[in-house]
Short mmCIF file of N, CA and C in Angstrom, two decimals:
data_model
loop_
_atom_site.label_atom_id
_atom_site.label_comp_id
_atom_site.label_asym_id
_atom_site.label_seq_id
_atom_site.Cartn_x
_atom_site.Cartn_y
_atom_site.Cartn_z
N MET A 2 119.43 95.01 145.64
CA MET A 2 118.62 96.17 145.31
C MET A 2 117.14 95.78 145.43
N HIS A 3 116.44 96.47 146.27
CA HIS A 3 115.04 96.18 146.54
C HIS A 3 114.14 97.02 145.64
N PRO A 4 112.96 96.50 145.33
CA PRO A 4 112.01 97.29 144.52
C PRO A 4 111.63 98.62 145.18
N ASN A 5 111.58 98.64 146.51
CA ASN A 5 111.27 99.89 147.20
C ASN A 5 112.36 100.93 146.98
N ASN A 6 113.62 100.48 146.97
CA ASN A 6 114.72 101.41 146.71
C ASN A 6 114.66 101.95 145.29
N ILE A 7 114.31 101.11 144.35
CA ILE A 7 114.21 101.55 142.96
C ILE A 7 113.09 102.57 142.82
N LEU A 8 111.96 102.30 143.42
CA LEU A 8 110.83 103.23 143.34
C LEU A 8 111.15 104.55 144.05
N SER A 9 111.82 104.46 145.19
CA SER A 9 112.20 105.67 145.91
C SER A 9 113.19 106.51 145.10
N SER A 10 114.16 105.85 144.49
CA SER A 10 115.14 106.60 143.70
C SER A 10 114.51 107.17 142.44
N LEU A 11 113.53 106.49 141.88
CA LEU A 11 112.83 107.04 140.71
C LEU A 11 112.08 108.31 141.05
N CYS A 12 111.65 108.45 142.29
CA CYS A 12 111.00 109.70 142.71
C CYS A 12 111.96 110.87 142.56
N TYR A 13 113.22 110.65 142.93
CA TYR A 13 114.22 111.72 142.79
C TYR A 13 114.63 111.90 141.33
N PHE A 14 114.79 110.78 140.60
CA PHE A 14 115.19 110.86 139.20
C PHE A 14 114.07 111.38 138.30
N SER A 15 112.87 111.48 138.83
CA SER A 15 111.75 111.98 138.01
C SER A 15 111.93 113.44 137.63
N VAL A 16 112.96 114.09 138.16
CA VAL A 16 113.28 115.46 137.77
C VAL A 16 113.56 115.50 136.26
N PHE A 17 113.92 114.36 135.67
CA PHE A 17 114.19 114.28 134.24
C PHE A 17 112.94 114.11 133.40
N PHE A 18 111.89 113.47 133.94
CA PHE A 18 110.76 113.13 133.08
C PHE A 18 109.39 113.57 133.59
N ALA A 19 109.13 113.58 134.86
CA ALA A 19 107.82 114.00 135.38
C ALA A 19 107.99 114.52 136.81
N PRO A 20 108.50 115.74 136.97
CA PRO A 20 108.88 116.22 138.30
C PRO A 20 107.77 116.24 139.34
N PHE A 21 106.55 116.51 138.96
CA PHE A 21 105.48 116.60 139.95
C PHE A 21 104.59 115.35 139.93
N LEU A 22 104.32 114.85 138.77
CA LEU A 22 103.35 113.77 138.61
C LEU A 22 103.82 112.47 139.26
N PHE A 23 105.04 112.05 138.99
CA PHE A 23 105.51 110.76 139.49
C PHE A 23 105.58 110.69 141.02
N PRO A 24 106.19 111.68 141.71
CA PRO A 24 106.20 111.58 143.18
C PRO A 24 104.81 111.63 143.80
N ILE A 25 103.88 112.36 143.19
CA ILE A 25 102.51 112.40 143.73
C ILE A 25 101.85 111.04 143.60
N ILE A 26 101.99 110.40 142.45
CA ILE A 26 101.41 109.07 142.25
C ILE A 26 102.02 108.07 143.22
N VAL A 27 103.33 108.09 143.35
CA VAL A 27 104.01 107.16 144.26
C VAL A 27 103.58 107.42 145.70
N TYR A 28 103.41 108.67 146.07
CA TYR A 28 103.01 109.01 147.44
C TYR A 28 101.66 108.38 147.80
N PHE A 29 100.73 108.36 146.87
CA PHE A 29 99.41 107.82 147.17
C PHE A 29 99.32 106.31 147.00
N VAL A 30 100.29 105.69 146.33
CA VAL A 30 100.19 104.27 146.03
C VAL A 30 101.15 103.42 146.87
N ALA A 31 102.29 103.95 147.26
CA ALA A 31 103.36 103.14 147.82
C ALA A 31 103.27 102.99 149.34
N GLU A 32 104.26 102.23 149.86
CA GLU A 32 104.36 101.96 151.30
C GLU A 32 104.96 103.16 152.04
N THR A 33 105.06 103.02 153.36
CA THR A 33 105.47 104.12 154.22
C THR A 33 106.86 104.66 153.90
N ASN A 34 107.87 103.78 153.78
CA ASN A 34 109.23 104.23 153.53
C ASN A 34 109.34 104.94 152.18
N VAL A 35 108.67 104.41 151.20
CA VAL A 35 108.71 105.02 149.86
C VAL A 35 107.95 106.34 149.88
N LYS A 36 106.88 106.42 150.67
CA LYS A 36 106.12 107.68 150.79
C LYS A 36 107.01 108.81 151.31
N LYS A 37 107.89 108.48 152.24
CA LYS A 37 108.80 109.48 152.80
C LYS A 37 109.69 110.06 151.70
N HIS A 38 110.23 109.19 150.86
CA HIS A 38 111.09 109.65 149.77
C HIS A 38 110.29 110.39 148.70
N ALA A 39 109.07 109.96 148.44
CA ALA A 39 108.23 110.65 147.45
C ALA A 39 107.90 112.06 147.92
N LYS A 40 107.60 112.20 149.20
CA LYS A 40 107.29 113.53 149.75
C LYS A 40 108.51 114.43 149.70
N SER A 41 109.66 113.88 150.04
CA SER A 41 110.90 114.65 150.00
C SER A 41 111.24 115.06 148.57
N ALA A 42 111.09 114.14 147.63
CA ALA A 42 111.39 114.45 146.23
C ALA A 42 110.44 115.50 145.69
N LEU A 43 109.18 115.42 146.06
CA LEU A 43 108.21 116.42 145.60
C LEU A 43 108.58 117.80 146.13
N GLY A 44 108.98 117.87 147.39
CA GLY A 44 109.41 119.15 147.95
C GLY A 44 110.64 119.70 147.24
N MET A 45 111.56 118.80 146.89
CA MET A 45 112.76 119.24 146.18
C MET A 45 112.46 119.63 144.74
N HIS A 46 111.40 119.10 144.16
CA HIS A 46 111.00 119.50 142.80
C HIS A 46 110.23 120.81 142.82
N LEU A 47 109.62 121.14 143.94
CA LEU A 47 108.86 122.38 144.04
C LEU A 47 109.74 123.62 144.18
N VAL A 48 110.91 123.47 144.77
CA VAL A 48 111.78 124.63 145.00
C VAL A 48 112.16 125.33 143.70
N PRO A 49 112.62 124.63 142.65
CA PRO A 49 112.91 125.34 141.40
C PRO A 49 111.69 126.02 140.79
N PHE A 50 110.53 125.40 140.92
CA PHE A 50 109.30 126.02 140.41
C PHE A 50 109.02 127.33 141.15
N ILE A 51 109.21 127.32 142.45
CA ILE A 51 108.97 128.52 143.26
C ILE A 51 109.96 129.62 142.90
N THR A 52 111.22 129.26 142.62
CA THR A 52 112.20 130.28 142.24
C THR A 52 111.84 130.91 140.90
N VAL A 53 111.33 130.13 139.96
CA VAL A 53 110.92 130.68 138.67
C VAL A 53 109.72 131.61 138.84
N VAL A 54 108.77 131.21 139.67
CA VAL A 54 107.62 132.08 139.94
C VAL A 54 108.09 133.38 140.60
N GLY A 55 109.03 133.28 141.52
CA GLY A 55 109.59 134.47 142.16
C GLY A 55 110.28 135.38 141.15
N LEU A 56 111.00 134.79 140.21
CA LEU A 56 111.66 135.57 139.16
C LEU A 56 110.64 136.29 138.29
N ILE A 57 109.55 135.62 137.97
CA ILE A 57 108.49 136.24 137.18
C ILE A 57 107.86 137.40 137.94
N ILE A 58 107.62 137.21 139.23
CA ILE A 58 107.04 138.28 140.05
C ILE A 58 107.98 139.48 140.12
N VAL A 59 109.27 139.23 140.29
CA VAL A 59 110.24 140.33 140.32
C VAL A 59 110.27 141.05 138.99
N THR A 60 110.21 140.31 137.89
CA THR A 60 110.21 140.93 136.56
C THR A 60 108.99 141.82 136.36
N ILE A 61 107.83 141.34 136.75
CA ILE A 61 106.60 142.13 136.61
C ILE A 61 106.66 143.36 137.51
N THR A 62 107.13 143.18 138.73
CA THR A 62 107.23 144.31 139.67
C THR A 62 108.19 145.38 139.14
N LEU A 63 109.32 144.95 138.61
CA LEU A 63 110.28 145.91 138.07
C LEU A 63 109.75 146.60 136.82
N GLY A 64 108.87 145.94 136.10
CA GLY A 64 108.28 146.56 134.92
C GLY A 64 107.42 147.75 135.28
N PHE A 65 106.82 147.73 136.45
CA PHE A 65 105.97 148.83 136.90
C PHE A 65 106.72 149.85 137.76
N SER A 66 108.00 149.62 138.00
CA SER A 66 108.74 150.53 138.88
C SER A 66 109.24 151.75 138.11
N ASN A 67 109.64 152.75 138.85
CA ASN A 67 110.16 153.99 138.27
C ASN A 67 111.68 154.02 138.28
N LEU A 68 112.31 152.89 138.50
CA LEU A 68 113.77 152.84 138.53
C LEU A 68 114.33 152.94 137.12
N SER A 69 115.59 153.27 137.03
CA SER A 69 116.21 153.38 135.71
C SER A 69 116.37 151.99 135.09
N ASP A 70 116.59 151.98 133.78
CA ASP A 70 116.75 150.71 133.09
C ASP A 70 117.99 149.96 133.56
N THR A 71 119.01 150.69 133.92
CA THR A 71 120.24 150.06 134.40
C THR A 71 119.99 149.32 135.72
N VAL A 72 119.27 149.94 136.62
CA VAL A 72 118.97 149.30 137.90
C VAL A 72 118.06 148.10 137.67
N ASN A 73 117.04 148.26 136.83
CA ASN A 73 116.14 147.13 136.53
C ASN A 73 116.92 145.96 135.94
N GLY A 74 117.80 146.26 135.00
CA GLY A 74 118.60 145.20 134.38
C GLY A 74 119.51 144.52 135.38
N GLY A 75 120.13 145.31 136.24
CA GLY A 75 121.02 144.74 137.25
C GLY A 75 120.30 143.85 138.22
N VAL A 76 119.14 144.30 138.66
CA VAL A 76 118.34 143.49 139.60
C VAL A 76 117.88 142.20 138.92
N LEU A 77 117.41 142.30 137.68
CA LEU A 77 116.95 141.10 136.97
C LEU A 77 118.08 140.11 136.75
N ILE A 78 119.24 140.61 136.40
CA ILE A 78 120.39 139.71 136.21
C ILE A 78 120.76 139.04 137.52
N ALA A 79 120.81 139.80 138.61
CA ALA A 79 121.17 139.24 139.91
C ALA A 79 120.16 138.20 140.38
N VAL A 80 118.88 138.53 140.27
CA VAL A 80 117.84 137.58 140.70
C VAL A 80 117.81 136.37 139.77
N GLY A 81 118.00 136.59 138.49
CA GLY A 81 118.04 135.48 137.54
C GLY A 81 119.20 134.54 137.80
N MET A 82 120.37 135.10 138.08
CA MET A 82 121.53 134.26 138.40
C MET A 82 121.32 133.48 139.69
N LEU A 83 120.71 134.12 140.67
CA LEU A 83 120.41 133.42 141.92
C LEU A 83 119.43 132.27 141.68
N ALA A 84 118.42 132.50 140.86
CA ALA A 84 117.45 131.45 140.55
C ALA A 84 118.12 130.29 139.81
N VAL A 85 119.01 130.59 138.88
CA VAL A 85 119.72 129.54 138.14
C VAL A 85 120.60 128.73 139.08
N ILE A 86 121.30 129.39 139.98
CA ILE A 86 122.17 128.69 140.93
C ILE A 86 121.34 127.78 141.84
N ILE A 87 120.22 128.27 142.33
CA ILE A 87 119.35 127.46 143.19
C ILE A 87 118.81 126.26 142.41
N ASN A 88 118.38 126.47 141.17
CA ASN A 88 117.83 125.38 140.37
C ASN A 88 118.88 124.32 140.05
N ILE A 89 120.09 124.74 139.72
CA ILE A 89 121.16 123.77 139.46
C ILE A 89 121.49 122.98 140.72
N TYR A 90 121.53 123.66 141.86
CA TYR A 90 121.81 122.98 143.13
C TYR A 90 120.78 121.89 143.40
N TYR A 91 119.50 122.21 143.26
CA TYR A 91 118.46 121.22 143.55
C TYR A 91 118.41 120.12 142.49
N PHE A 92 118.76 120.42 141.26
CA PHE A 92 118.84 119.40 140.23
C PHE A 92 119.91 118.38 140.58
N ILE A 93 121.10 118.87 140.93
CA ILE A 93 122.20 117.97 141.32
C ILE A 93 121.86 117.23 142.61
N LEU A 94 121.23 117.91 143.56
CA LEU A 94 120.85 117.26 144.82
C LEU A 94 119.86 116.12 144.58
N ASN A 95 118.93 116.28 143.65
CA ASN A 95 118.01 115.20 143.31
C ASN A 95 118.76 113.99 142.76
N ILE A 96 119.73 114.22 141.91
CA ILE A 96 120.51 113.11 141.35
C ILE A 96 121.30 112.41 142.45
N ILE A 97 121.92 113.18 143.33
CA ILE A 97 122.71 112.59 144.42
C ILE A 97 121.82 111.78 145.35
N ARG A 98 120.68 112.32 145.73
CA ARG A 98 119.77 111.57 146.63
C ARG A 98 119.23 110.32 145.95
N GLY A 99 118.95 110.40 144.65
CA GLY A 99 118.47 109.22 143.93
C GLY A 99 119.50 108.11 143.92
N ILE A 100 120.76 108.46 143.70
CA ILE A 100 121.84 107.47 143.71
C ILE A 100 122.03 106.92 145.12
N LYS A 101 121.97 107.78 146.12
CA LYS A 101 122.15 107.35 147.51
C LYS A 101 121.05 106.37 147.93
N VAL A 102 119.81 106.66 147.57
CA VAL A 102 118.70 105.77 147.92
C VAL A 102 118.81 104.46 147.15
N LEU A 103 119.26 104.52 145.92
CA LEU A 103 119.39 103.32 145.11
C LEU A 103 120.44 102.37 145.69
N ASN A 104 121.46 102.91 146.32
CA ASN A 104 122.53 102.09 146.89
C ASN A 104 122.30 101.68 148.34
N GLU A 105 121.19 102.11 148.96
CA GLU A 105 120.90 101.74 150.34
C GLU A 105 120.59 100.26 150.46
N ASN A 106 120.95 99.70 151.60
CA ASN A 106 120.57 98.32 151.93
C ASN A 106 119.54 98.37 153.04
N GLU A 107 118.47 97.63 152.87
CA GLU A 107 117.42 97.61 153.90
C GLU A 107 117.67 96.52 154.89
#
């Protein structure tokens, strides 16, 4: 197990403790191979953030709409469930990539 592999896998595992801060720091400090993983991990940490922002925008937009409460509720539930599914997928994907990078041989 190489220190570069540990640092690269920590970029993915940072979803538990510092999703944006750790990959950014590693990206500016580390070597080329580790930078690639830091950039990838940062992109994978941004997707759940973007889905939450999208959910907030949909909620605000529906608040100003003239649709019935039933339609608003249905749309919010559907979009919320989609956001949760996407976030769980990327959370698990970060763990899988972290383990895969940790087990790589250089």
